[in-house]
Coordinates of C-alpha atoms in Angstrom, one line a residue:
X72 CA 276.4 27.5 149.9
X73 CA 276.3 31.3 149.2
X74 CA 272.7 31.5 150.2
X75 CA 273.4 29.7 153.5
X76 CA 276.2 32.1 154.4
X77 CA 274.0 35.1 153.5
X78 CA 271.1 33.7 155.7
X79 CA 273.5 33.1 158.6
X80 CA 275.2 36.5 158.4
X81 CA 272.0 38.3 159.4
X82 CA 271.6 36.7 162.8
X83 CA 275.4 37.1 163.4
X84 CA 275.2 40.8 162.6
X85 CA 272.2 41.3 164.9
X86 CA 273.9 39.3 167.7
X87 CA 277.1 41.3 167.2
X88 CA 275.2 44.6 167.3
X89 CA 273.6 43.6 170.6
X90 CA 276.9 42.6 172.1
X91 CA 278.4 45.9 170.9
X92 CA 275.5 47.9 172.4
X93 CA 275.7 46.1 175.8
X94 CA 279.5 46.7 176.0
X95 CA 279.1 50.3 175.0
X96 CA 276.4 50.8 177.7
X97 CA 278.7 49.1 180.3
X98 CA 281.6 51.3 179.3
X99 CA 279.6 54.5 179.5
X100 CA 278.4 53.6 183.0
X101 CA 281.9 53.0 184.2
X102 CA 283.4 56.0 182.5
X103 CA 280.9 58.9 182.4
X104 CA 281.4 61.8 180.1
X105 CA 282.4 65.2 181.6
X106 CA 279.5 67.5 182.1
X107 CA 278.2 69.4 179.1
X108 CA 279.2 73.1 178.8
X109 CA 275.6 73.8 178.0
X110 CA 274.0 72.9 181.4
X111 CA 272.2 75.3 183.6
X112 CA 275.1 75.6 186.0
X113 CA 277.5 76.5 183.2
X114 CA 275.0 79.2 182.1
X115 CA 274.8 80.6 185.6
X116 CA 278.6 80.7 185.9
X117 CA 278.9 82.4 182.6
X118 CA 276.3 85.0 183.7
X119 CA 278.1 85.7 186.9
X120 CA 281.4 86.2 185.0
X121 CA 279.6 88.6 182.6
X122 CA 278.2 90.6 185.5
X123 CA 281.6 90.8 187.2
X124 CA 283.1 92.1 183.9
X125 CA 280.3 94.7 183.6
X126 CA 280.8 95.8 187.2
X127 CA 284.5 96.3 186.4
X128 CA 283.7 98.3 183.3
X129 CA 281.3 100.6 185.2
X130 CA 283.7 101.0 188.1
X131 CA 286.5 101.9 185.8
X132 CA 284.3 104.4 183.9
X133 CA 283.2 106.0 187.2
X134 CA 286.8 106.2 188.4
X135 CA 287.7 108.0 185.2
X136 CA 284.6 110.3 184.9
X137 CA 283.5 110.6 188.5
X138 CA 285.1 114.0 189.1
X139 CA 283.0 115.4 186.3
X140 CA 279.8 114.5 188.2
X141 CA 281.1 115.2 191.7
X142 CA 282.0 118.9 191.0
X143 CA 279.4 121.4 192.4
X144 CA 277.5 123.3 189.8
X145 CA 278.9 126.7 189.0
X146 CA 276.7 129.6 190.3
X147 CA 275.0 131.6 187.7
X148 CA 276.5 135.2 187.7
X149 CA 273.2 136.9 186.8
X150 CA 271.1 135.1 189.4
X151 CA 267.8 133.4 188.8
X152 CA 265.7 134.5 185.9
X153 CA 263.1 137.0 186.9
X154 CA 260.6 136.9 184.0
X155 CA 259.9 133.2 184.2
X156 CA 259.1 132.9 187.9
X157 CA 256.7 135.8 188.1
X158 CA 253.1 134.9 187.1
X159 CA 251.7 138.4 187.7
X160 CA 254.1 140.3 185.5
X161 CA 252.5 141.5 182.4
X162 CA 254.0 141.5 178.9
X163 CA 255.2 145.0 178.1
X164 CA 252.4 146.9 176.4
X165 CA 249.7 144.5 177.5
X166 CA 247.6 144.0 180.6
X167 CA 247.6 140.7 182.4
X168 CA 244.9 138.3 181.2
X169 CA 241.9 137.5 183.4
X170 CA 241.4 134.1 185.0
X171 CA 239.5 131.4 182.9
X172 CA 236.4 131.6 185.0
X173 CA 236.0 135.3 184.5
X174 CA 236.5 135.0 180.7
X175 CA 233.5 132.7 180.3
X176 CA 230.9 135.2 181.5

């Protein structure tokens, strides 16, 4: 009798598993799960939130440090440097060098 019960338990388990799968499928169709937080839309929304936060940080930093950049530069009391802008000025004690084309000959 033990072998008969063991032989009949296998089809009962398979039939019960099929009924469970059918009921589970029906339940999931009637009661869908909420959308996953890892969808593309959720990623876009998170990106927009991050951009808004970054904009707030930059705006706050500009509000705090903006006057440092908006101030006009202080004029130099000595005026522009004279030695750097003049190409014809010779070094003291030396004559100006000749152009490259004249040196080759």
